[in-house]
Coordinates of C-alpha atoms in Angstrom, one line a residue:
Chain S
M21 CA 56.0 14.0 14.1
L22 CA 55.9 13.5 10.3
H23 CA 56.3 9.6 10.7
V24 CA 53.2 9.6 12.6
I25 CA 51.1 11.3 10.0
D26 CA 52.9 9.0 7.4
W27 CA 52.1 6.0 9.5
L28 CA 48.2 6.9 9.9
G29 CA 48.1 7.9 6.2
S30 CA 49.6 4.6 5.1
H31 CA 47.5 2.6 7.6
F32 CA 44.2 4.8 6.6
Y33 CA 44.6 3.6 3.0
G34 CA 45.9 0.0 3.5
L35 CA 43.1 -0.8 6.0
F36 CA 40.4 0.3 3.0
T37 CA 42.3 -1.2 0.4
A38 CA 42.1 -4.3 2.2
G39 CA 38.4 -3.9 2.4
G40 CA 38.2 -3.0 -1.2
T41 CA 40.0 -5.9 -2.5
Q42 CA 37.6 -8.1 -0.6
F43 CA 34.8 -6.2 -2.1
V44 CA 36.2 -6.6 -5.6
G45 CA 36.7 -10.5 -5.2
L46 CA 32.9 -10.9 -3.9
V47 CA 31.7 -8.6 -6.6
T48 CA 33.5 -10.2 -9.6
G49 CA 33.3 -13.7 -8.0
I50 CA 29.6 -13.9 -7.3
V51 CA 27.7 -11.1 -8.7
P52 CA 27.9 -11.9 -12.2
I53 CA 26.9 -15.7 -12.2
L54 CA 24.1 -14.3 -9.6
V55 CA 22.6 -11.8 -11.7
V56 CA 22.0 -14.1 -14.7
L57 CA 20.7 -16.9 -12.4
L58 CA 18.3 -14.4 -10.7
T59 CA 17.0 -13.4 -14.1
F60 CA 16.4 -16.9 -15.3
M61 CA 14.6 -17.9 -12.0
Y62 CA 12.3 -15.0 -11.8
A63 CA 11.6 -15.8 -15.5
V64 CA 10.8 -19.2 -14.9
V65 CA 8.9 -18.5 -12.0
R66 CA 6.4 -16.1 -14.2
F67 CA 6.4 -18.6 -16.9
I68 CA 5.1 -21.6 -15.0
G69 CA 2.7 -19.1 -13.3
Q70 CA 1.4 -19.0 -9.9
E71 CA -1.8 -20.9 -10.0
R72 CA 0.0 -24.1 -11.1
V73 CA 2.2 -24.3 -8.3
N74 CA -0.6 -23.5 -6.3
K75 CA -2.2 -26.5 -7.1
A76 CA 0.7 -28.5 -6.4
I77 CA 1.1 -27.1 -3.1
L78 CA -2.5 -27.7 -2.0
Y79 CA -1.8 -31.5 -2.9
S80 CA 1.2 -31.7 -0.9
S81 CA -0.5 -30.3 2.1
K82 CA -2.4 -33.3 2.6
Y83 CA 0.3 -35.7 3.3
S84 CA 2.6 -35.3 6.5
V85 CA 5.7 -36.1 4.8
L86 CA 5.1 -33.8 1.7
R87 CA 3.7 -31.0 3.8
Y88 CA 7.1 -30.6 5.6
T89 CA 9.1 -31.4 2.4
L90 CA 7.7 -30.8 -0.7
M91 CA 5.0 -28.0 0.2
P92 CA 7.4 -25.5 2.3
I93 CA 10.0 -26.0 -0.9
L94 CA 7.5 -24.9 -3.1
S95 CA 6.2 -22.3 -1.2
L96 CA 9.5 -20.9 -1.0
L97 CA 10.4 -21.4 -4.6
L98 CA 7.1 -19.8 -5.6
L99 CA 6.5 -16.8 -3.0
A100 CA 10.2 -16.8 -1.8
N101 CA 10.9 -15.4 1.9
P102 CA 8.8 -14.1 3.7
M103 CA 5.6 -14.5 1.5
A104 CA 6.0 -18.2 1.5
Y105 CA 4.7 -18.6 4.8
T106 CA 1.4 -17.2 3.7
F107 CA 0.8 -20.8 2.5
G108 CA 0.2 -21.8 6.3
R109 CA -3.5 -20.7 6.0
F110 CA -4.2 -23.6 3.9
L111 CA -3.2 -26.0 7.1
P112 CA -5.6 -26.9 10.1
E113 CA -4.1 -24.4 13.2
Y114 CA -2.3 -27.3 14.7
Q115 CA 0.0 -27.9 11.7
K116 CA 1.0 -24.1 11.1
P117 CA 3.6 -23.9 13.5
A118 CA 5.3 -26.7 11.8
F119 CA 4.9 -25.5 8.5
Y120 CA 6.6 -22.2 9.6
D121 CA 9.0 -24.0 10.9
A122 CA 10.0 -26.3 8.1
A123 CA 9.8 -23.5 5.6
V124 CA 12.0 -21.0 7.4
S125 CA 14.6 -23.9 8.1
F126 CA 15.0 -24.3 4.4
C127 CA 15.5 -20.4 3.8
H128 CA 19.2 -21.1 3.3
P129 CA 19.6 -24.4 2.0
V130 CA 16.9 -23.2 -0.8
T131 CA 19.8 -20.6 -1.7
S132 CA 22.7 -22.8 -2.8
F133 CA 20.7 -23.8 -5.8
F134 CA 18.0 -21.2 -6.1
P135 CA 19.5 -17.9 -4.5
Y136 CA 16.6 -16.1 -5.7
A137 CA 14.2 -17.4 -3.1
N138 CA 16.0 -15.7 -0.5
A139 CA 18.6 -13.4 -2.2
G140 CA 18.9 -11.2 0.6
E141 CA 20.2 -13.7 3.0
I142 CA 22.8 -15.6 0.7
F143 CA 25.8 -14.8 2.8
V144 CA 24.8 -18.1 5.5
W145 CA 25.6 -20.2 2.3
L146 CA 27.9 -17.9 0.3
G147 CA 30.2 -16.9 3.4
I148 CA 31.2 -20.7 4.1
A149 CA 31.0 -21.6 0.2
D150 CA 33.6 -18.9 -0.5
G151 CA 35.9 -20.4 1.6
I152 CA 35.8 -23.7 -0.4
T153 CA 36.3 -21.8 -3.6
K154 CA 39.3 -20.0 -2.3
L155 CA 40.7 -23.5 -1.6
H156 CA 40.2 -24.0 -5.1
M157 CA 37.9 -26.9 -4.7
S158 CA 34.3 -27.3 -6.1
I159 CA 31.1 -26.2 -4.2
A160 CA 29.0 -28.6 -5.9
P161 CA 29.2 -31.7 -3.7
L162 CA 28.7 -28.9 -0.6
A163 CA 25.9 -27.4 -2.4
V164 CA 24.2 -30.6 -3.1
R165 CA 24.6 -32.1 0.4
Y166 CA 23.3 -29.0 2.0
F167 CA 20.2 -29.3 -0.3
L168 CA 19.4 -33.0 0.5
L169 CA 20.6 -32.6 4.2
G170 CA 18.4 -29.5 4.4
I171 CA 15.0 -31.7 3.3
L172 CA 15.6 -34.2 5.7
I173 CA 16.0 -31.5 8.5
I174 CA 13.1 -29.8 7.8
L175 CA 11.0 -32.8 7.7
I176 CA 12.5 -33.9 11.4
R177 CA 11.6 -30.1 12.2
G178 CA 8.2 -30.2 11.2
L179 CA 7.1 -33.6 12.5
L180 CA 8.5 -32.7 15.9
T181 CA 7.0 -29.4 16.1
E182 CA 3.7 -30.5 15.0
R183 CA 4.1 -33.0 17.9
I184 CA 4.8 -30.4 20.6
T185 CA 2.4 -28.1 19.4
V186 CA -0.7 -30.8 19.7
Y187 CA 0.8 -31.4 23.1
L188 CA 0.6 -27.8 24.3
M189 CA -2.7 -27.2 22.9
G190 CA -3.8 -30.3 24.5
R191 CA -2.4 -29.0 27.9
K192 CA -4.1 -25.5 27.3
T193 CA -7.4 -27.0 26.9
N194 CA -7.1 -29.3 29.8
Q195 CA -6.0 -26.3 32.1
L196 CA -9.1 -24.5 30.6
K197 CA -11.4 -27.5 31.5
T198 CA -10.0 -27.8 34.8
V199 CA -10.6 -24.4 35.7
T200 CA -14.0 -24.3 34.3
T201 CA -15.1 -27.5 36.1
Q202 CA -13.3 -25.9 39.5
T203 CA -15.8 -22.9 38.9
Q204 CA -18.5 -25.1 38.2
A205 CA -18.2 -27.0 41.7
S206 CA -17.6 -24.0 43.7
Chain I
M15 CA -25.0 8.6 -21.8
A16 CA -24.4 7.2 -18.6
Y17 CA -21.1 5.3 -18.0
H18 CA -20.4 2.7 -15.5
K19 CA -17.2 2.9 -13.0
V20 CA -14.9 0.1 -13.0
R21 CA -12.0 -1.2 -10.4
V22 CA -8.7 -2.3 -12.4
N23 CA -6.9 -4.5 -9.8
P24 CA -3.1 -5.5 -10.5
G25 CA -3.1 -9.3 -11.9
E26 CA -0.8 -11.7 -11.1
G27 CA 2.9 -10.1 -10.6
G28 CA 1.5 -6.8 -11.3
W29 CA 2.5 -3.5 -10.0
G30 CA 0.3 -0.7 -8.3
K31 CA -2.8 -0.8 -6.1
G32 CA -5.4 -0.8 -8.8
L33 CA -7.2 2.4 -10.6
V34 CA -11.0 3.0 -10.8
I35 CA -11.7 3.9 -14.6
A36 CA -14.6 6.6 -14.9
P37 CA -15.6 7.6 -18.3
H38 CA -17.5 10.9 -18.6
D39 CA -19.0 12.7 -21.5
R40 CA -15.4 14.4 -22.5
R41 CA -13.1 11.3 -21.6
S42 CA -15.3 8.6 -23.3
K43 CA -12.5 6.7 -25.0
V44 CA -10.6 3.8 -23.8
V45 CA -7.8 3.4 -25.8
S46 CA -5.7 0.0 -26.8
V47 CA -2.4 0.8 -27.4
T48 CA -1.3 -3.0 -28.1
G49 CA 0.2 -3.2 -31.4
G50 CA -2.9 -3.6 -33.3
G51 CA -6.3 -4.8 -32.7
I52 CA -8.5 -4.4 -29.2
H53 CA -6.7 -6.1 -26.3
P54 CA -9.5 -8.5 -24.2
V55 CA -8.7 -6.3 -21.2
A56 CA -9.8 -3.0 -23.1
Q57 CA -13.0 -4.7 -24.2
R58 CA -13.7 -5.8 -20.8
I59 CA -13.4 -2.1 -19.6
A60 CA -15.3 -0.8 -22.4
D61 CA -18.1 -3.5 -21.9
L62 CA -18.2 -2.7 -18.6
T63 CA -18.2 0.8 -18.6
G64 CA -20.1 1.7 -22.1
A65 CA -17.3 3.6 -23.0
E66 CA -16.1 3.4 -26.6
V67 CA -12.8 1.3 -27.1
V68 CA -10.6 2.5 -29.6
D69 CA -7.5 1.0 -31.5
G70 CA -4.8 3.4 -30.8
F71 CA -2.5 1.9 -33.3
K72 CA -5.0 2.9 -36.1
T73 CA -7.0 6.2 -34.8
Q74 CA -5.4 8.8 -33.3
V75 CA -7.2 9.9 -30.0
P76 CA -6.6 13.4 -28.6
K77 CA -5.3 12.8 -24.8
E78 CA -8.1 15.0 -23.5
E79 CA -10.7 12.1 -24.9
M80 CA -9.0 9.1 -23.2
C81 CA -10.6 7.9 -20.1
C82 CA -7.5 5.3 -20.0
V83 CA -5.0 3.5 -22.0
I84 CA -4.2 0.1 -22.2
V85 CA -0.9 -1.2 -23.3
N86 CA 1.3 -4.3 -23.6
C87 CA 4.7 -2.4 -22.6
G88 CA 7.6 -4.2 -21.1
G89 CA 9.1 -1.2 -19.6
T90 CA 10.8 1.4 -21.7
A91 CA 8.5 3.8 -23.5
R92 CA 4.6 3.3 -23.7
I93 CA 4.5 2.8 -19.7
G94 CA 5.8 6.1 -19.2
V95 CA 4.3 8.4 -21.9
Y96 CA 0.7 8.1 -20.9
P97 CA 1.3 8.6 -17.3
R98 CA 3.0 11.7 -18.1
M99 CA 0.0 12.8 -19.9
G100 CA -2.1 12.3 -17.1
V101 CA -4.0 9.3 -18.6
P102 CA -4.6 6.5 -16.3
T103 CA -2.6 3.3 -17.9
I104 CA -3.3 -0.1 -17.5
D105 CA -0.3 -2.5 -18.8
V106 CA -1.4 -6.0 -19.3
I107 CA 2.3 -7.2 -18.9
P108 CA 3.5 -7.4 -15.1
S109 CA 6.0 -4.4 -15.2
G110 CA 6.9 -1.9 -12.4
P111 CA 7.9 1.8 -12.8
S112 CA 10.7 1.8 -15.1
G113 CA 12.3 3.2 -18.4
P114 CA 13.2 7.2 -18.9
L115 CA 9.8 8.2 -17.8
A116 CA 9.8 6.2 -14.6
Q117 CA 9.4 9.2 -12.4
Y118 CA 5.7 10.1 -14.0
I119 CA 4.5 6.5 -13.0
N120 CA 2.9 6.2 -9.8
E121 CA 0.0 4.3 -8.1
S122 CA -2.8 6.9 -9.0
N123 CA -2.1 6.7 -12.7
F124 CA -0.7 3.1 -13.4
V125 CA -1.4 -0.4 -12.6
S126 CA 0.1 -3.7 -14.2
G127 CA -0.4 -7.4 -15.0
V128 CA -4.1 -6.6 -15.9
R129 CA -6.1 -9.4 -17.1
P130 CA -9.8 -9.2 -18.1
D131 CA -10.8 -10.6 -14.8
S132 CA -9.1 -8.3 -12.7
I133 CA -11.5 -5.7 -13.8
V134 CA -14.7 -5.5 -11.5
L135 CA -17.9 -2.8 -11.6
T136 CA -17.7 -0.6 -8.5
D137 CA -20.7 2.1 -8.8
Y138 CA -23.3 -0.7 -8.0
D139 CA -22.8 -3.4 -5.4
G140 CA -26.0 -5.4 -6.6
E141 CA -25.2 -8.1 -8.7
V142 CA -28.4 -7.4 -11.1
E143 CA -26.8 -4.0 -12.4
E144 CA -23.4 -5.6 -13.0
E145 CA -25.5 -8.3 -15.5
S146 CA -27.5 -5.5 -17.2
A147 CA -24.7 -3.5 -17.6
K148 CA -23.0 -6.2 -19.2
V149 CA -25.8 -6.8 -21.6
T150 CA -26.9 -3.5 -22.2
N151 CA -23.3 -2.3 -22.8
A152 CA -21.7 -5.3 -24.7
A153 CA -24.2 -5.1 -27.6
P154 CA -23.4 -1.3 -28.9
N155 CA -19.8 -1.8 -28.4
Q156 CA -19.8 -5.3 -30.4
I157 CA -20.6 -3.0 -33.5
P158 CA -17.5 -1.2 -33.7
A159 CA -15.3 -3.8 -32.3
N160 CA -16.2 -6.3 -34.8
P161 CA -14.9 -4.3 -38.0
F162 CA -11.7 -4.9 -36.7
G163 CA -11.4 -8.3 -36.5
Q164 CA -13.4 -8.6 -40.2
Q165 CA -11.2 -6.2 -42.0
N166 CA -7.7 -7.4 -41.3
G167 CA -8.5 -10.3 -38.7
D168 CA -7.7 -13.2 -40.6
Q169 CA -4.2 -12.5 -42.1
R170 CA -3.1 -10.4 -39.2
S171 CA -4.3 -12.3 -36.4
F172 CA -1.3 -14.8 -36.8
F173 CA 1.1 -12.4 -36.7
L174 CA -0.7 -10.5 -34.1
K175 CA -1.0 -13.4 -31.6
L176 CA 2.9 -14.4 -32.7
S177 CA 3.9 -10.7 -32.0
G178 CA 2.1 -10.8 -28.6
V179 CA 3.8 -14.1 -27.6
M180 CA 7.0 -12.6 -28.6
G181 CA 6.4 -9.4 -26.6
Y182 CA 5.1 -11.5 -23.4
I183 CA 8.6 -13.7 -23.2
V184 CA 10.7 -10.3 -24.0
G185 CA 9.0 -8.6 -21.6
T186 CA 8.9 -11.3 -18.9
L187 CA 12.6 -11.7 -19.4
Y188 CA 13.2 -8.3 -19.4
Q189 CA 11.4 -7.7 -16.3
S190 CA 13.0 -10.7 -14.4
G191 CA 16.4 -9.1 -15.5
R192 CA 15.4 -5.7 -13.9
E193 CA 14.4 -7.3 -10.5
A194 CA 17.6 -9.6 -10.4
V195 CA 19.5 -6.4 -10.7
D196 CA 17.5 -4.6 -8.3
M197 CA 18.0 -7.3 -5.9
I198 CA 21.6 -7.3 -6.6
V199 CA 21.7 -3.5 -5.7
R200 CA 19.2 -3.4 -3.0
N201 CA 20.3 -6.3 -0.9
I202 CA 23.4 -8.0 -1.9
L203 CA 25.9 -5.2 -2.6
P204 CA 25.2 -3.2 0.4
F205 CA 25.8 -6.5 2.4
M206 CA 29.2 -7.1 0.2
A207 CA 30.2 -3.7 1.3
F208 CA 29.7 -4.3 4.9
V209 CA 31.4 -7.6 4.8
S210 CA 34.3 -6.3 3.0
L211 CA 34.8 -3.6 5.6
L212 CA 34.7 -5.9 8.1
I213 CA 36.7 -8.8 6.8
G214 CA 39.5 -6.0 5.4
F215 CA 39.7 -4.9 9.1
V216 CA 40.2 -8.5 10.3
V217 CA 43.0 -9.3 7.7
Y218 CA 44.7 -6.1 7.8
T219 CA 45.1 -5.9 11.7
G220 CA 46.3 -9.5 11.7
L221 CA 43.1 -9.9 14.2
G222 CA 42.2 -12.9 11.8
H223 CA 45.3 -15.0 13.5
D224 CA 43.5 -14.1 17.1
L225 CA 40.5 -15.0 16.0
A226 CA 41.5 -18.4 14.4
A227 CA 42.9 -19.6 17.9
V228 CA 39.3 -19.2 18.8
V229 CA 37.6 -20.4 16.0
A230 CA 39.5 -23.4 15.2
P231 CA 38.1 -25.4 18.3
L232 CA 34.6 -24.2 17.6
G233 CA 34.2 -24.7 13.9
G234 CA 36.7 -27.4 13.2
T235 CA 35.1 -30.2 15.7
V236 CA 31.9 -31.6 16.1
W237 CA 32.0 -30.9 19.7
G238 CA 32.6 -27.2 19.1
L239 CA 29.6 -27.0 16.6
T240 CA 27.5 -28.7 18.9
L241 CA 27.9 -25.9 21.4
I242 CA 27.4 -23.1 18.8
V243 CA 24.2 -24.5 17.9
L244 CA 23.2 -25.2 21.6
V245 CA 23.8 -21.7 22.4
G246 CA 22.2 -20.3 19.1
T247 CA 19.0 -22.4 19.6
F248 CA 18.8 -21.6 23.6
P249 CA 14.9 -20.3 23.6
L250 CA 16.3 -16.9 25.3
F251 CA 18.8 -16.3 22.6
S252 CA 17.1 -17.6 19.5
P253 CA 14.6 -15.0 18.8
M254 CA 17.5 -12.4 19.3
L255 CA 19.8 -13.9 17.1
G256 CA 17.4 -14.3 14.4
P257 CA 16.9 -11.1 12.7
G258 CA 17.7 -10.5 9.1
A259 CA 20.2 -13.4 9.4
V260 CA 22.7 -10.9 10.0
V261 CA 24.5 -12.8 12.8
A262 CA 24.5 -16.1 10.7
Q263 CA 25.5 -14.3 7.7
I264 CA 28.7 -12.7 9.3
V265 CA 29.7 -16.0 11.2
G266 CA 29.1 -17.9 7.8
V267 CA 31.6 -15.4 6.3
F268 CA 34.0 -15.5 9.1
V269 CA 33.6 -19.4 9.1
G270 CA 34.2 -19.4 5.1
T271 CA 37.4 -16.8 5.8
E272 CA 38.9 -19.8 8.5
I273 CA 38.3 -22.6 5.9
A274 CA 40.3 -20.6 3.3
A275 CA 43.1 -19.8 5.6
G276 CA 43.3 -23.9 6.4
V277 CA 42.1 -23.2 10.0
I278 CA 39.0 -25.2 9.8
P279 CA 39.1 -28.4 7.6
P280 CA 36.7 -27.8 4.4
Q281 CA 34.5 -30.9 5.1
Y282 CA 33.4 -29.2 8.3
A283 CA 31.7 -26.7 6.0
L284 CA 28.5 -28.9 5.9
P285 CA 28.1 -29.3 9.8
A286 CA 28.9 -25.6 10.4
L287 CA 26.4 -24.4 7.8
F288 CA 23.9 -26.2 10.1
A289 CA 25.4 -25.1 13.5
I290 CA 25.5 -21.2 12.4
D291 CA 21.8 -21.5 11.4
G292 CA 19.8 -23.2 14.4
Q293 CA 18.3 -19.9 15.4
V294 CA 16.9 -19.0 11.7
G295 CA 13.5 -17.6 11.8
C296 CA 13.2 -17.5 15.6
D297 CA 12.4 -13.9 15.4
F298 CA 10.0 -14.2 13.0
I299 CA 7.4 -16.8 14.7
P300 CA 4.5 -14.4 15.4
V301 CA 4.7 -12.4 12.1
A302 CA 4.7 -15.8 10.1
M303 CA 1.7 -16.9 12.1
A304 CA 0.1 -13.8 10.9
L305 CA 0.9 -14.2 7.4
G306 CA -0.5 -17.9 7.7
E307 CA -3.7 -16.6 9.0
A308 CA -3.3 -18.3 12.5
T309 CA -5.5 -17.6 15.4
V310 CA -4.0 -15.8 18.4
E311 CA -4.4 -19.2 20.3
T312 CA -2.2 -21.1 17.8
T313 CA 0.6 -18.1 17.9
E314 CA 0.7 -18.4 21.7
V315 CA 1.6 -22.2 21.7
G316 CA 3.4 -21.9 18.2
V317 CA 6.2 -19.8 19.6
P318 CA 7.2 -22.0 22.4
A319 CA 6.5 -25.0 20.3
V320 CA 9.0 -23.9 17.6
L321 CA 11.5 -22.8 20.1
F322 CA 11.6 -26.2 22.1
S323 CA 11.8 -28.1 18.8
R324 CA 14.7 -26.3 18.0
Q325 CA 16.5 -26.9 20.9
I326 CA 16.4 -30.6 19.7
T327 CA 16.4 -30.4 16.1
G328 CA 19.1 -28.0 16.2
V329 CA 21.7 -30.6 17.7
V330 CA 20.0 -33.4 15.5
A331 CA 21.0 -31.6 12.5
V332 CA 24.4 -30.5 13.1
V333 CA 25.3 -34.5 13.9
L334 CA 23.5 -35.4 10.8
A335 CA 25.3 -32.8 9.1
W336 CA 28.6 -34.1 10.3
L337 CA 28.0 -37.5 9.5
A338 CA 26.8 -36.6 6.0
S339 CA 30.3 -34.8 5.5
F340 CA 32.3 -37.8 5.9
G341 CA 34.0 -38.2 2.4
L342 CA 33.5 -34.4 1.4
Y343 CA 36.6 -32.6 0.2
T344 CA 39.1 -36.0 1.0
G345 CA 40.9 -35.4 -2.1
S346 CA 38.6 -36.6 -4.9
H347 CA 37.0 -33.5 -5.3
I348 CA 40.1 -31.3 -5.8
K349 CA 40.1 -29.6 -8.9

């Protein structure tokens, strides 16, 4: 009987000690850098000012390559997830879904260098990066490739989603046209 | 004397919903407690309302006579002192409620980040009145305002400007630090706590070894990762897997744990990052469309457009990431 209680007791503590060890590892390994980095980034955004970045975003909205690369990146860096998507209001309707697709797809690549832009969801990146750290390897080459590849992929996503949106909008208006002509004919 | 009402809106990065400042005969003084001199925000409020503007550093004003106070506080003392006295407080630095008196600060007595252009007249909606208010009220107020400038303007203005710039830099950094800590405490530590419990359980019970047998072929080959992203971006699943990126984050932590354990080769970290995240934001499309002020018609086609596009680009992303992972962690990067 006592053995059972002993067994329960030691495993109860063992289980939570294992969890606690994980927690200490995460807190001491990640939080100190993150606190300083976040402070710096928030300050930089304030010093540069919203209006100057707004101008760059408006400029980049005009060209399709910039619209699905620079524009979503600047929007995220300036307003972070989720307010970044409000910049869609500067675009014509058929580009809005594509802009969102590009912006939201950069939500996690952005955290590899600018965690403040989506600090609430950093574990998509950090969870995997932490595994590399535990192997005593540098996460820098992974971070660079994740960030750059992220840019390429949001461009592909933006361009494709824009095409699909235009196609779907066209099909919808065509349906409306045929319905109205049918009713007129009858 | 009749006074006008003004609405003071929060500025860029500011806190609060805005205050209406309505001076009357007993509460008729706009007090500028901004390190000497009259801050342009105080001057503008005085000009628009017709109230008297006072330099709070030179003249002591009883709190019963203040209609509002302008401070440049980065968030310790003044920020809370005046709200506690019941005086509407306008902070020209974008600070939030903080400091030892933070509990007295609320949306009905505090607004921050205010600049001269965030102040508008509210009691008249015609432009004529606004113009006349400016003209008639600016004249008498320039007389008491000017002596301050003349008496000590030239020698002090440089130091005033310098201290203003220093105050702005320190205040901004301090506020940024507060935001950073707030983000850590509110979002990051809770997630770490929950992830720790989960991993602790997996590690302690030895479940990790059983999981490895399943995860290794899925996470350690390009076919496995393609399968993950195909399932994740399937239009019926993707909106359900999205919220808060919780699923992606947990899977990310598991993949990381398996990389650390040597089950998944480290170069697969790159394609894995894209494989577990193909569904990102698929739950949020209608809300994001509303944030972007899209019409109902756009939202209706936007949802399927993004979902279909993901089914294709999700796989494309994984394959590109797999190709880009060649040469990653093949010895040269090991510390």
